[in-house]
Each structure stands twice: as C-alpha cells, then as structure tokens.
Amino acid sequence: MMVLSAKEVFVMLEQPQQKYRPFIFMDFPERTWPSRRIQQAPMWCSTDMRDGNQALANPMDHDKKKAFFELLLGCGFKQIEVAFPAASQTDFNFVRYLIEEQKIPDDITIQVMTQARADLIDRTFAALKGAKSAIVHVYNATAEVFRRIVFQKSRAEIIQLAIAATAQIKARCAEQADTQWTYQYSPETFCFTEMDFALEICEAVAAVWQPSADRPMIINLPTTVEVSTPNVFADQIEYFCQHFSQRDAVSISIHPHNDRGTGVATAELALMAGADRVEGCLFGNGERTGNVDLVNIALNLYSQGIAPQLDFSDIRKVAEIVQQCNELPIHPRHPYVGELVFTAFSGSHQDAIKKGFQARQQQTHCYWEVPYLPIDPADLGCSYEAVIRVNSQSGKSGASWILQQNHGLELPASLQRDFSQVIQQHTEQANRELSAAEIWQIFCQSYGIHATPHLQLLDYQSQKMTDASYQVQLNIDAAGRKSKLQGHGNGLLSASLLALQHKWPVAMTIAEYSEHTLGSRSHSRCISYIRCLDAQGQSYWGVAIDHDIASSSVQALLNAHANYLAQQGLSLSA
C-alpha cells in the first residue's frame, strides 16, 4: 500500500492536465439556443423529499416530510417527488399515508423513484396502489465510465436493463388502470454519456412505452455530476431534442446538479435549448454541492417579468421550514433568500439605493429601477429595514436611510455628510456594525434631541412689530438655571439668535434651515434642522422635534448653540 506524505496530499498539481482531462463534446454548429430567450416558466418538479432527503445527515421523519409536502403545495408545485418507496420503510409508509389519508390534491401529481430492478419496481407499485395520478421515475447509469468501472456491462446489456424495467412498469401500470400514470426515464449520467448512446437507449425505452397523450412520458436528462460549462450542456440538450425521433410525444426534463457551481446557468441555458421541465430543490439542497436551486431560477424569471407559477411571497417562512426539515443552514449570501442579499454596507451602494427609492416617488412608469436591487424585497415579503446597514464602510446615505425608514427623518444633504462623519467615528471605535437603535441614539446625542435638552426652551413669546421685524422673549433652562432672554430681529429665528448672543456673546449666523412633518396627519409632530456657522466658518447643527413647528425651530437653534458651546468648552450656566 502506497503511503502519501502530508505535502503530497495537500499540494495542488502544477500540471493538472497530467491527472485531469477536459470534457470534449462533439462540434455542433447547428445550435440555435444562443439566440433564444426564455419566455415562460417550465414545469417544475421538486425533488426535495427524495433527492434532497437522501443527501441529509438526518433524513426527514414522517412529521418533517408532512411539513415539507404542505410547504411545496403552498408554493404552487404541481409535481412533487415524494419518496423512493423501495429504499426505506419510512419512505414507503409516507407514500401510503398521502394516498390513504387523501392528502394529495386533485391537481397534484406525486412522483416516486426506483432503480431498474424488478423487486424494487414491484415494491414501488405496492406503495402507489390507489393513487389518482403518479409519475414512476426509473433510472440507470449510462456513461462509459460507469459501464466499465461500476457495472462491467456492455452498451447492449445496459439497454436491455432499461428495456426490461420499462416493460415491467408498463405491465404494472396496466394492472392499476384507475391511476393516471406517467413514465419517466433517466439515463442517469446523461451529461457525460456518449450522445449516440444516450439517444439509442432513450429511443429503445420509448419504443417499449409508446408515449402518447394517453400514455405520457418524461425523458429526464440529468447533469448527474457537472463535467463542463453550461453552454456544453445546452448543446447536448438541443442536439438530443433535434435527433430524438419522438420529441413531440415526450416532455424533456433536466435535473442539474451544482458541482461546478453553475447549476442555475446550466438549467437556464438548457431551457433555452428546448427543455420543458426542471427538477431540483428549494435553495439548492442535495448531494455534494446540491441540486439546482428552483427558487433561484424561478425568481430569476420573475425579475425578467416572467410569472414563475410558484409563490415565494413569504420567502423567509419558506426558508424557515426548509431549514427546520433539512437541519441545514442557508448561507447569508444565498440569492434572494440569504439574510444579507438585500443589504448594502458600502457607501456608494447605499447612496445609489437611497436615490433609487427617492426616484421611485416621482417616476411616471411602474417598472422597478432601484440600483443594486434586481427585485423588490417587498415582493418576497421582506421589509426595507435591512436594505441598508451601517458599518465603517458606509457613506453618508447609510445612516440617513436608517433614520428615514425607522423615524421618518429627511436629513438635509449637508447634515447627512456631518452625521456620516459622526457615525464613521463610532463604527471605527466599535469595529462592528451599528444597529438602528444605536444610530438613532447617536443622532439624538449629537444634535440635541433629548427629553431634557442641555439648553431647553420652556416657552417663548414673539411679537411682530410695525416694521415687520420680530421681538422675542425666550424662557430657557440652561443646565438647570432658568433665564429670560430677549432679542429683536427680522424673523423669529434671527431674533432668537440675537437673544442667545446677549447671554453668550459669540459670533454665530444661521446658514441653513429646513423643516418637515413626521407623518401625514394634522396632529403629526414636526422636525426642524438648523446649521449655524461661527466666525471661522465651522458648522454646528441642531435638530428638534415638537408638535409646534415654531417651537421645534427655536429648540433646534438652542441645540445648535449648545453644540457650539460644548465644542468650545464653554459653560451653559455662564
């Protein structure tokens, strides 16, 4: 026995061509699929309860199978592979439960799988007794490497195995004529089977079954293990469709796996190449790297304006049940369903998303045009709350989006920039993401929104003079000391600023002011934003919320003034 050193085991080859050979497919210049488009949803078949289940460390028990079956019905699947009845008593019993307890709606066809063995086929039909409609799926491996290494059988022997199984299934179907039967045959290693042999064995099987409207047949062509790029599989599918003699009498199904990470692309190109049907699992569960993710394909279609005929309007609930039944997590970056797939941390991404939502309020068409979001999260039952999250990589739009979504604030652009610097300091110090609650707390602390502000307006009186100027008296509480201040100016805010300067003689001017209501009702609160400048041109912001807009504007000015005094180290009680 040869023993390899640790170095030999773990070092990749510098010349991998000495160990691995590229997959070679025949030249096929007649291909037409590259110029086609997918224009409608395929027939879907979930294999979660069979192919997905057999890949689990802990296969589903009866209760989990029941929950998963109900989930698939709710999502809108019309064909569901529910079991491999001859593989285990649990699978057999579950098929009997569905039939005997009448759990299968009239418009649903269950599918079961069996190997091409006489005893397993008989066991399969025993499980299906009394079913209204069923697909019997039989498979055998056809690729040269399997024929030579695994089975040591010739082409003729492999064909005979498939023919015998088909004949037996046809006879069993005739014995249970009350069931609407569909036969499905898979040359299980189609993607690396010689094309002439794949055609030969499928022609032989179809000749026995004799497909027709009364005797439907599915030819399922799996990428059992991905061996090449998706375009090669599309060539294989189109070549098969062009050369199979009874193409119009059968449904061509595909069953992609994801070994090269291209299962979705393989499926989509195969649909362009002529496939009618797709088998796979929710969120890509299955052996090795998994079966193709049906949710991914369906929502890809949806994002192109094609109704997928599947319902994922509560995708988080779907994910929750799938994770419970499979006892497997879903990656946070998994397309459409991962925790972070609709989330932007990057400042430039956040700015583009925020502007996209703003533009949506004025657009005259109905189309979705939000940068970085290929699909509206709301269509999948997801809120906008987590679309933007804030860390040290976030820009000025991130924190302002959080405040807008959670508190209705519409920060002026210059305040967005100011607050982004404040947030940047906090995220770098914390070295982590900040929650929405933390961002709100930091905003309130930074701009004076407190239950008891450091410089608090108790009340005020203003009088408009004959020359249109204003006389104002402010009753304030400065760090626990109450004062009455008077000022005269050309408006409420300018008069209030002069009143403050009588007590704290500093050169301040109002550079920017804006306001808006927080809500659409007549009794909604108002928010005011004020930016003041000192003699050196340094900005100091104040923000205040009140039911009265005039009171909120004066309080915002007080908060800006208190911010200046604090940064200059001056006492409020002076």
Coordinates of C-alpha atoms in Angstrom, one line a residue:
M1 CA 0.0 0.0 0.0
M2 CA 1.4 3.4 -1.0
V3 CA 1.5 6.0 1.8
L4 CA 1.5 9.6 0.8
S5 CA 3.2 12.3 2.7
A6 CA 1.3 15.3 4.1
K7 CA 2.8 17.5 1.4
E8 CA 1.8 15.2 -1.4
V9 CA -1.7 15.0 -0.1
F10 CA -2.3 18.8 0.2
V11 CA -0.3 20.4 -2.6
M12 CA -2.2 21.1 -5.8
L13 CA -0.6 19.9 -9.0
E14 CA 1.4 22.4 -11.1
Q15 CA 0.4 20.4 -14.2
P16 CA -3.2 19.2 -13.5
Q17 CA -3.5 18.1 -17.2
Q18 CA -1.4 15.1 -16.2
K19 CA -4.3 13.9 -13.9
Y20 CA -7.5 15.5 -15.3
R21 CA -8.8 15.6 -18.8
P22 CA -11.2 18.2 -20.2
F23 CA -14.6 17.1 -21.3
I24 CA -15.0 17.0 -25.0
F25 CA -18.3 17.3 -26.7
M26 CA -18.9 16.9 -30.4
D27 CA -18.8 20.0 -32.6
F28 CA -22.4 21.3 -33.0
P29 CA -22.6 24.3 -35.3
E30 CA -26.3 23.8 -35.8
R31 CA -27.1 25.1 -32.4
T32 CA -29.8 27.8 -32.2
W33 CA -30.2 28.2 -28.5
P34 CA -27.9 31.2 -28.0
S35 CA -30.3 33.5 -29.8
R36 CA -33.4 32.2 -27.9
R37 CA -35.0 33.7 -24.8
I38 CA -36.9 32.1 -22.0
Q39 CA -40.4 33.4 -22.3
Q40 CA -42.4 31.2 -19.9
A41 CA -41.9 29.2 -16.8
P42 CA -41.1 25.5 -17.2
M43 CA -42.9 22.7 -15.5
W44 CA -41.4 22.4 -12.0
C45 CA -40.8 19.2 -10.1
S46 CA -39.4 19.4 -6.5
T47 CA -37.1 16.6 -5.6
D48 CA -36.6 17.9 -2.0
M49 CA -38.3 14.9 -0.4
R50 CA -36.3 12.3 -2.4
D51 CA -33.0 13.5 -3.9
G52 CA -32.7 16.3 -1.2
N53 CA -33.7 13.9 1.6
Q54 CA -31.3 11.2 0.7
A55 CA -28.5 13.8 1.0
L56 CA -29.3 14.7 4.6
A57 CA -27.3 13.6 7.5
N58 CA -30.6 13.0 9.3
P59 CA -33.2 12.1 6.7
M60 CA -36.7 13.6 7.3
D61 CA -39.1 11.7 9.5
H62 CA -42.8 11.5 8.9
D63 CA -43.7 14.8 10.5
K64 CA -40.9 16.7 8.6
K65 CA -42.0 15.1 5.4
K66 CA -45.5 16.1 6.0
A67 CA -44.5 19.7 6.7
F68 CA -42.3 19.8 3.6
F69 CA -45.1 18.4 1.4
E70 CA -47.5 21.0 2.7
L71 CA -44.9 23.7 2.1
L72 CA -44.4 22.6 -1.5
L73 CA -48.2 22.6 -2.1
G74 CA -48.3 26.2 -0.7
C75 CA -45.5 27.3 -3.1
G76 CA -47.6 26.0 -6.0
F77 CA -45.7 22.9 -7.1
K78 CA -47.8 20.6 -9.3
Q79 CA -45.3 17.7 -9.5
I80 CA -43.6 16.6 -6.3
E81 CA -41.1 13.7 -6.0
V82 CA -42.2 12.5 -2.6
A83 CA -40.1 9.3 -2.0
F84 CA -38.0 6.4 -3.0
P85 CA -40.5 3.9 -1.6
A86 CA -38.3 0.8 -2.1
A87 CA -35.4 2.5 -0.3
S88 CA -36.8 2.6 3.2
Q89 CA -39.9 1.8 5.2
T90 CA -40.2 5.4 6.2
D91 CA -40.5 6.4 2.5
F92 CA -42.9 3.6 1.7
N93 CA -45.1 4.5 4.7
F94 CA -45.2 8.1 3.7
V95 CA -46.5 7.4 0.2
R96 CA -49.2 5.2 1.7
Y97 CA -50.1 8.0 4.2
L98 CA -50.5 10.5 1.4
I99 CA -52.8 8.2 -0.6
E100 CA -54.8 6.6 2.2
E101 CA -55.4 9.9 4.0
Q102 CA -56.2 11.6 0.8
K103 CA -53.6 14.3 1.3
I104 CA -52.9 14.8 -2.4
P105 CA -55.0 17.5 -4.1
D106 CA -56.6 16.5 -7.4
D107 CA -54.3 18.8 -9.5
I108 CA -51.1 17.4 -7.9
T109 CA -49.1 14.5 -9.3
I110 CA -46.7 12.7 -7.0
Q111 CA -43.5 11.2 -8.3
V112 CA -41.6 8.3 -6.9
M113 CA -38.2 6.9 -8.0
T114 CA -36.9 3.4 -8.4
Q115 CA -33.9 1.7 -9.8
A116 CA -34.3 -0.6 -12.8
R117 CA -34.6 -3.7 -10.7
A118 CA -37.7 -6.0 -10.7
D119 CA -38.1 -6.4 -7.0
L120 CA -37.8 -2.6 -6.4
I121 CA -40.3 -1.8 -9.1
D122 CA -42.8 -4.2 -7.6
R123 CA -42.3 -2.6 -4.2
T124 CA -42.8 0.8 -5.7
F125 CA -46.1 -0.1 -7.3
A126 CA -47.3 -1.5 -4.0
A127 CA -46.7 1.9 -2.4
L128 CA -48.6 3.6 -5.2
K129 CA -51.8 1.5 -5.0
G130 CA -54.8 3.7 -5.1
A131 CA -53.1 6.9 -6.3
K132 CA -55.1 9.1 -8.6
S133 CA -52.1 10.3 -10.6
A134 CA -48.4 9.3 -10.3
I135 CA -45.1 9.6 -12.1
V136 CA -42.9 6.5 -11.9
H137 CA -39.3 7.5 -12.4
V138 CA -36.8 4.8 -13.2
Y139 CA -33.1 5.3 -13.9
N140 CA -29.9 3.6 -14.7
A141 CA -26.4 4.8 -15.3
T142 CA -25.4 5.0 -19.0
A143 CA -22.0 6.7 -19.1
E144 CA -18.9 4.8 -20.3
V145 CA -17.0 5.2 -17.1
F146 CA -20.0 3.7 -15.2
R147 CA -20.5 0.9 -17.7
R148 CA -16.8 0.0 -17.5
I149 CA -15.9 0.6 -13.8
V150 CA -19.1 0.2 -11.8
F151 CA -21.2 -2.4 -13.7
Q152 CA -18.8 -4.1 -16.2
K153 CA -21.6 -4.2 -18.7
S154 CA -21.8 -3.5 -22.5
R155 CA -24.0 -1.0 -24.2
A156 CA -26.4 -3.8 -25.2
E157 CA -26.6 -5.0 -21.6
I158 CA -27.3 -1.5 -20.2
I159 CA -30.1 -1.0 -22.9
Q160 CA -31.6 -4.4 -22.0
L161 CA -31.7 -3.4 -18.3
A162 CA -33.7 -0.2 -19.2
I163 CA -36.0 -2.0 -21.6
A164 CA -36.8 -4.7 -19.1
A165 CA -37.6 -2.2 -16.4
T166 CA -39.8 -0.2 -18.8
A167 CA -41.7 -3.3 -19.8
Q168 CA -42.3 -4.3 -16.2
I169 CA -43.5 -0.8 -15.3
K170 CA -45.8 -0.7 -18.3
A171 CA -47.4 -4.0 -17.2
R172 CA -47.8 -2.8 -13.6
C173 CA -49.5 0.4 -14.8
A174 CA -51.9 -1.7 -16.9
E175 CA -52.8 -3.7 -13.7
Q176 CA -53.7 -0.4 -11.9
A177 CA -55.7 1.3 -14.7
D178 CA -57.5 3.6 -12.3
T179 CA -54.3 5.6 -11.8
Q180 CA -53.3 8.2 -14.4
W181 CA -49.7 7.1 -15.0
T182 CA -46.7 9.0 -16.4
Y183 CA -43.5 7.2 -17.0
Q184 CA -40.2 9.0 -16.5
Y185 CA -36.9 7.6 -17.7
S186 CA -33.5 9.0 -16.8
P187 CA -30.2 8.0 -18.4
E188 CA -28.8 8.9 -15.1
T189 CA -25.4 10.0 -16.2
F190 CA -26.6 11.8 -19.4
C191 CA -24.2 14.7 -19.3
F192 CA -21.1 12.5 -19.8
T193 CA -22.8 9.7 -21.8
E194 CA -21.8 9.4 -25.4
M195 CA -24.6 11.3 -27.3
D196 CA -25.3 8.5 -29.8
F197 CA -25.7 6.0 -26.9
A198 CA -28.0 8.4 -24.9
L199 CA -30.2 8.7 -27.9
E200 CA -30.1 4.9 -28.6
I201 CA -31.2 3.9 -25.1
C202 CA -33.9 6.6 -24.9
E203 CA -35.3 5.5 -28.3
A204 CA -35.3 1.9 -27.1
V205 CA -37.2 2.8 -23.9
A206 CA -39.7 5.0 -25.7
A207 CA -40.3 2.2 -28.2
V208 CA -41.4 -0.1 -25.3
W209 CA -43.5 2.6 -23.5
Q210 CA -45.0 4.1 -26.8
P211 CA -45.7 7.6 -25.5
S212 CA -48.9 9.3 -26.4
A213 CA -51.5 11.7 -24.8
D214 CA -53.0 8.7 -23.0
R215 CA -49.6 7.3 -22.0
P216 CA -47.4 10.4 -21.2
M217 CA -43.7 10.1 -20.9
I218 CA -40.9 12.2 -19.5
I219 CA -37.3 11.8 -20.6
N220 CA -35.2 13.3 -17.8
L221 CA -31.6 14.3 -18.8
P222 CA -29.5 14.8 -15.6
T223 CA -26.3 16.6 -15.1
T224 CA -25.5 13.9 -12.6
V225 CA -22.2 15.4 -12.0
E226 CA -21.3 18.7 -13.7
V227 CA -18.4 18.0 -16.1
S228 CA -18.3 21.0 -18.3
T229 CA -19.6 24.6 -18.9
P230 CA -23.3 25.3 -19.1
N231 CA -23.1 26.0 -22.9
V232 CA -22.0 22.4 -23.5
F233 CA -25.0 21.0 -21.6
A234 CA -27.2 23.3 -23.7
D235 CA -25.6 21.9 -26.8
Q236 CA -26.3 18.4 -25.6
I237 CA -30.0 19.2 -24.9
E238 CA -30.6 20.9 -28.2
Y239 CA -28.8 18.0 -30.1
F240 CA -30.9 15.5 -28.2
C241 CA -34.2 17.4 -29.0
Q242 CA -33.3 17.7 -32.6
H243 CA -32.4 14.0 -33.1
F244 CA -34.9 12.2 -30.8
S245 CA -37.5 10.6 -33.1
Q246 CA -40.5 11.2 -30.8
R247 CA -39.7 14.6 -29.5
D248 CA -43.3 15.9 -29.8
A249 CA -44.6 12.9 -27.8
V250 CA -42.4 13.4 -24.7
S251 CA -41.5 16.0 -22.2
I252 CA -37.8 16.8 -21.9
S253 CA -36.8 17.3 -18.3
I254 CA -33.5 18.3 -16.8
H255 CA -32.0 17.5 -13.4
P256 CA -28.9 19.7 -12.9
H257 CA -26.5 19.3 -10.0
N258 CA -24.1 22.1 -8.9
D259 CA -20.7 20.5 -8.8
R260 CA -19.1 23.3 -10.8
G261 CA -21.3 26.0 -9.2
T262 CA -23.1 26.5 -12.4
G263 CA -26.3 24.6 -11.8
V264 CA -28.6 27.6 -12.3
A265 CA -26.8 28.7 -15.5
T266 CA -27.0 25.1 -16.8
A267 CA -30.7 25.0 -16.2
E268 CA -31.4 28.3 -17.8
L269 CA -29.4 27.6 -20.9
A270 CA -31.0 24.1 -21.2
L271 CA -34.4 25.8 -21.1
M272 CA -33.3 28.0 -24.0
A273 CA -32.1 24.8 -25.8
G274 CA -35.6 23.2 -25.6
A275 CA -36.1 21.6 -22.2
D276 CA -39.7 21.7 -20.9
R277 CA -39.2 20.8 -17.2
V278 CA -36.8 21.3 -14.3
E279 CA -36.2 19.1 -11.3
G280 CA -34.4 20.5 -8.3
C281 CA -34.6 21.5 -4.7
L282 CA -35.5 24.6 -2.7
F283 CA -32.4 26.6 -2.1
G284 CA -30.2 24.0 -3.7
N285 CA -30.1 21.1 -1.2
G286 CA -28.9 17.8 -2.5
E287 CA -25.9 15.5 -2.7
R288 CA -22.4 17.0 -2.9
T289 CA -22.9 20.6 -3.9
G290 CA -26.6 20.1 -4.3
N291 CA -29.4 20.0 -6.9
V292 CA -30.2 23.1 -8.8
D293 CA -31.9 25.8 -6.7
L294 CA -35.5 26.1 -8.0
V295 CA -36.2 29.3 -6.1
N296 CA -33.2 30.9 -7.7
I297 CA -34.4 30.0 -11.2
A298 CA -38.0 31.0 -10.5
L299 CA -37.1 34.4 -9.2
N300 CA -34.6 35.0 -12.0
L301 CA -37.6 34.5 -14.3
Y302 CA -39.7 36.8 -12.1
S303 CA -37.0 39.5 -12.3
Q304 CA -37.4 39.4 -16.1
G305 CA -41.1 39.9 -16.0
I306 CA -42.0 36.2 -16.4
A307 CA -44.5 34.7 -14.0
P308 CA -42.8 31.7 -12.5
Q309 CA -46.0 29.9 -11.5
L310 CA -44.5 29.5 -8.0
D311 CA -45.3 31.6 -4.9
F312 CA -42.4 32.8 -2.7
S313 CA -44.2 35.9 -1.4
D314 CA -43.2 34.9 2.2
I315 CA -39.7 33.6 1.4
R316 CA -38.5 33.9 5.0
K317 CA -41.2 31.5 6.1
V318 CA -40.3 29.1 3.3
A319 CA -36.6 29.3 4.3
E320 CA -37.5 28.7 8.0
I321 CA -39.4 25.4 7.2
V322 CA -36.7 24.2 4.8
Q323 CA -34.0 24.8 7.4
Q324 CA -36.0 23.0 10.1
C325 CA -36.7 20.0 7.9
N326 CA -33.2 19.7 6.4
E327 CA -31.4 20.7 9.5
L328 CA -29.1 22.7 7.3
P329 CA -28.4 26.5 7.3
I330 CA -28.9 28.8 4.4
H331 CA -25.9 30.9 3.6
P332 CA -26.5 34.7 4.3
R333 CA -25.4 35.5 0.7
H334 CA -27.7 32.9 -0.9
P335 CA -29.5 34.5 -3.8
Y336 CA -32.9 36.1 -2.9
V337 CA -33.2 34.4 0.5
G338 CA -30.0 35.0 2.4
E339 CA -30.0 37.4 5.3
L340 CA -27.7 39.8 3.6
V341 CA -28.8 39.6 -0.1
F342 CA -30.8 42.8 0.0
T343 CA -28.4 44.6 2.3
A344 CA -25.8 47.2 1.4
F345 CA -22.9 48.2 3.6
S346 CA -20.9 50.1 1.0
G347 CA -21.3 53.8 1.0
S348 CA -21.6 54.1 -2.8
H349 CA -24.1 51.2 -3.0
Q350 CA -26.2 52.8 -0.2
D351 CA -26.3 56.2 -1.9
A352 CA -27.4 54.6 -5.2
I353 CA -30.2 52.6 -3.5
K354 CA -31.4 55.6 -1.5
K355 CA -31.6 57.7 -4.7
G356 CA -33.4 54.8 -6.4
F357 CA -36.1 54.8 -3.8
Q358 CA -36.4 58.6 -3.9
A359 CA -36.7 58.5 -7.7
R360 CA -39.5 55.9 -7.4
Q361 CA -41.6 58.5 -5.6
Q362 CA -41.6 60.7 -8.8
Q363 CA -41.4 58.2 -11.6
T364 CA -44.2 58.1 -14.1
H365 CA -43.8 54.4 -15.1
C366 CA -44.4 51.3 -13.0
Y367 CA -41.1 49.5 -13.6
W368 CA -38.7 48.6 -10.8
E369 CA -35.5 50.7 -11.1
V370 CA -33.6 50.6 -7.8
P371 CA -29.9 50.2 -8.4
Y372 CA -28.3 47.1 -6.8
L373 CA -31.7 45.6 -6.1
P374 CA -32.7 43.4 -9.0
I375 CA -36.0 42.6 -7.4
D376 CA -38.2 44.4 -4.9
P377 CA -37.7 42.8 -1.5
A378 CA -41.4 43.6 -0.7
D379 CA -42.5 41.1 -3.4
L380 CA -40.9 38.3 -1.3
G381 CA -42.4 39.5 2.0
C382 CA -39.2 41.2 3.1
S383 CA -39.1 44.7 4.6
Y384 CA -36.8 47.6 3.5
E385 CA -35.5 47.8 7.1
A386 CA -32.4 45.7 6.4
V387 CA -31.7 47.0 2.8
I388 CA -29.1 49.4 4.2
R389 CA -27.0 48.6 7.3
V390 CA -24.2 50.7 8.7
N391 CA -20.6 49.8 9.4
S392 CA -17.3 51.5 8.9
Q393 CA -17.6 51.1 5.1
S394 CA -20.9 53.0 4.9
G395 CA -21.2 56.5 3.5
K396 CA -23.5 59.4 4.2
S397 CA -26.6 57.7 2.8
G398 CA -26.5 54.7 5.1
A399 CA -27.3 56.3 8.4
S400 CA -29.7 58.7 6.9
W401 CA -31.6 55.8 5.3
I402 CA -31.9 54.1 8.7
L403 CA -33.3 57.3 10.2
Q404 CA -35.7 57.8 7.3
Q405 CA -37.0 54.2 7.4
N406 CA -37.3 54.0 11.1
H407 CA -38.2 57.6 12.2
G408 CA -39.3 59.4 9.1
L409 CA -36.4 61.9 9.0
E410 CA -35.4 63.6 5.8
L411 CA -31.9 64.9 6.6
P412 CA -30.6 67.8 4.5
A413 CA -27.6 66.7 2.4
S414 CA -25.1 68.7 4.5
L415 CA -26.4 67.1 7.7
Q416 CA -26.1 63.7 6.1
R417 CA -22.4 64.4 5.5
D418 CA -22.0 65.7 9.0
F419 CA -23.7 62.8 10.6
S420 CA -21.8 60.3 8.4
Q421 CA -18.6 61.5 10.0
V422 CA -20.0 61.1 13.4
I423 CA -21.1 57.5 12.6
Q424 CA -17.7 56.8 11.0
Q425 CA -16.0 57.6 14.3
H426 CA -18.4 55.3 16.2
T427 CA -18.1 52.4 13.8
E428 CA -14.3 52.5 13.8
Q429 CA -14.2 52.7 17.5
A430 CA -16.7 49.8 17.9
N431 CA -15.2 47.9 15.0
R432 CA -18.7 46.4 14.2
E433 CA -22.0 47.2 12.6
L434 CA -24.3 49.6 14.4
S435 CA -27.9 48.7 15.0
A436 CA -30.8 51.0 14.0
A437 CA -31.4 51.8 17.7
E438 CA -27.7 52.7 18.2
I439 CA -27.8 55.0 15.2
W440 CA -30.9 56.8 16.5
Q441 CA -29.3 57.2 19.9
I442 CA -26.1 58.6 18.4
F443 CA -28.1 61.0 16.3
C444 CA -30.1 62.3 19.3
Q445 CA -27.0 62.7 21.4
S446 CA -25.1 64.5 18.6
Y447 CA -27.8 67.1 17.7
G448 CA -29.7 67.7 21.0
I449 CA -32.8 65.5 20.8
H450 CA -33.3 64.7 24.4
A451 CA -36.2 64.5 26.8
T452 CA -34.5 67.3 28.6
P453 CA -32.1 69.2 26.3
H454 CA -29.0 70.8 27.7
L455 CA -30.3 74.2 26.6
Q456 CA -34.1 73.8 26.9
L457 CA -36.8 76.1 25.6
L458 CA -39.5 76.3 28.3
D459 CA -41.7 78.7 26.3
Y460 CA -41.5 81.9 24.2
Q461 CA -43.4 84.9 23.2
S462 CA -43.0 86.7 20.0
Q463 CA -44.4 89.9 18.6
K464 CA -44.4 91.2 15.1
M465 CA -43.5 94.9 15.0
T466 CA -44.9 97.6 12.7
D467 CA -41.7 97.5 10.7
A468 CA -42.3 93.7 10.1
S469 CA -39.4 92.8 12.5
Y470 CA -39.9 90.4 15.4
Q471 CA -39.5 91.0 19.2
V472 CA -39.0 87.7 21.0
Q473 CA -38.7 86.6 24.6
L474 CA -37.3 83.1 25.3
N475 CA -37.7 81.4 28.6
I476 CA -35.0 78.8 28.8
D477 CA -33.4 76.3 31.2
A478 CA -29.6 76.2 30.8
A479 CA -28.1 73.3 32.8
G480 CA -30.7 73.7 35.5
R481 CA -30.7 77.5 35.6
K482 CA -33.7 79.3 34.2
S483 CA -33.3 82.5 32.3
K484 CA -35.4 85.0 30.2
L485 CA -33.7 86.3 27.1
Q486 CA -34.9 89.0 24.7
G487 CA -33.9 89.7 21.1
H488 CA -35.0 91.7 18.1
G489 CA -34.6 90.6 14.5
N490 CA -36.2 90.3 11.1
G491 CA -37.7 86.9 11.9
L492 CA -38.3 84.5 14.8
L493 CA -35.0 82.7 14.4
S494 CA -32.9 85.7 13.8
A495 CA -34.4 87.4 16.9
S496 CA -33.9 84.2 18.9
L497 CA -30.2 84.0 17.8
L498 CA -29.7 87.7 18.9
A499 CA -31.3 86.9 22.3
L500 CA -28.8 84.0 22.8
Q501 CA -25.9 86.2 21.8
H502 CA -26.9 88.7 24.6
K503 CA -26.1 85.9 27.1
W504 CA -23.3 84.2 25.2
P505 CA -21.5 86.8 23.1
V506 CA -20.4 84.7 20.2
A507 CA -20.5 85.5 16.5
M508 CA -22.9 82.9 15.1
T509 CA -25.0 83.1 11.9
I510 CA -27.8 80.8 10.6
A511 CA -26.5 79.2 7.4
E512 CA -29.3 76.6 6.7
Y513 CA -32.7 75.8 8.0
S514 CA -35.3 73.2 6.9
E515 CA -38.3 71.5 8.4
H516 CA -40.9 68.8 7.7
T517 CA -43.7 66.9 9.4
L518 CA -43.2 63.4 10.7
G519 CA -46.2 61.8 9.3
S520 CA -49.2 62.8 7.2
R521 CA -51.8 63.6 9.9
S522 CA -52.8 67.0 11.0
H523 CA -51.5 66.4 14.6
S524 CA -48.2 64.9 13.5
R525 CA -45.0 66.2 15.1
C526 CA -42.6 68.5 13.2
I527 CA -38.9 68.3 13.0
S528 CA -36.5 71.3 12.3
Y529 CA -32.9 71.2 11.2
I530 CA -30.6 74.2 11.7
R531 CA -27.0 74.7 10.8
C532 CA -25.1 77.6 12.3
L533 CA -21.7 79.0 11.4
D534 CA -19.1 80.5 13.7
A535 CA -16.6 83.3 12.8
Q536 CA -14.3 80.7 11.4
G537 CA -17.0 79.1 9.2
Q538 CA -17.3 75.9 11.3
S539 CA -20.7 74.3 11.2
Y540 CA -22.8 73.4 14.3
W541 CA -26.1 71.5 13.8
G542 CA -29.1 71.4 16.0
V543 CA -32.3 69.3 15.5
A544 CA -35.5 69.4 17.4
I545 CA -38.9 67.7 17.3
D546 CA -42.2 69.3 18.6
H547 CA -45.9 69.4 17.8
D548 CA -45.5 73.1 17.1
I549 CA -43.2 73.9 14.1
A550 CA -42.1 77.3 15.6
S551 CA -41.2 75.7 18.9
S552 CA -39.2 73.0 17.1
S553 CA -37.3 75.6 15.1
V554 CA -36.3 77.6 18.2
Q555 CA -35.3 74.5 20.1
A556 CA -33.2 73.3 17.1
L557 CA -31.4 76.7 17.3
L558 CA -30.8 76.2 21.0
N559 CA -29.4 72.7 20.3
A560 CA -27.1 74.1 17.7
H561 CA -25.9 76.8 20.1
A562 CA -25.4 74.3 22.9
N563 CA -23.4 72.1 20.5
Y564 CA -21.2 75.1 19.8
L565 CA -20.7 75.9 23.5
A566 CA -19.9 72.3 24.3
Q567 CA -17.3 72.0 21.5
Q568 CA -15.7 75.3 22.6
G569 CA -15.6 74.2 26.2
L570 CA -17.9 77.0 27.3
S571 CA -20.3 76.6 30.2
L572 CA -24.1 76.7 29.6
S573 CA -24.6 78.2 33.0
A574 CA -22.3 81.2 32.5

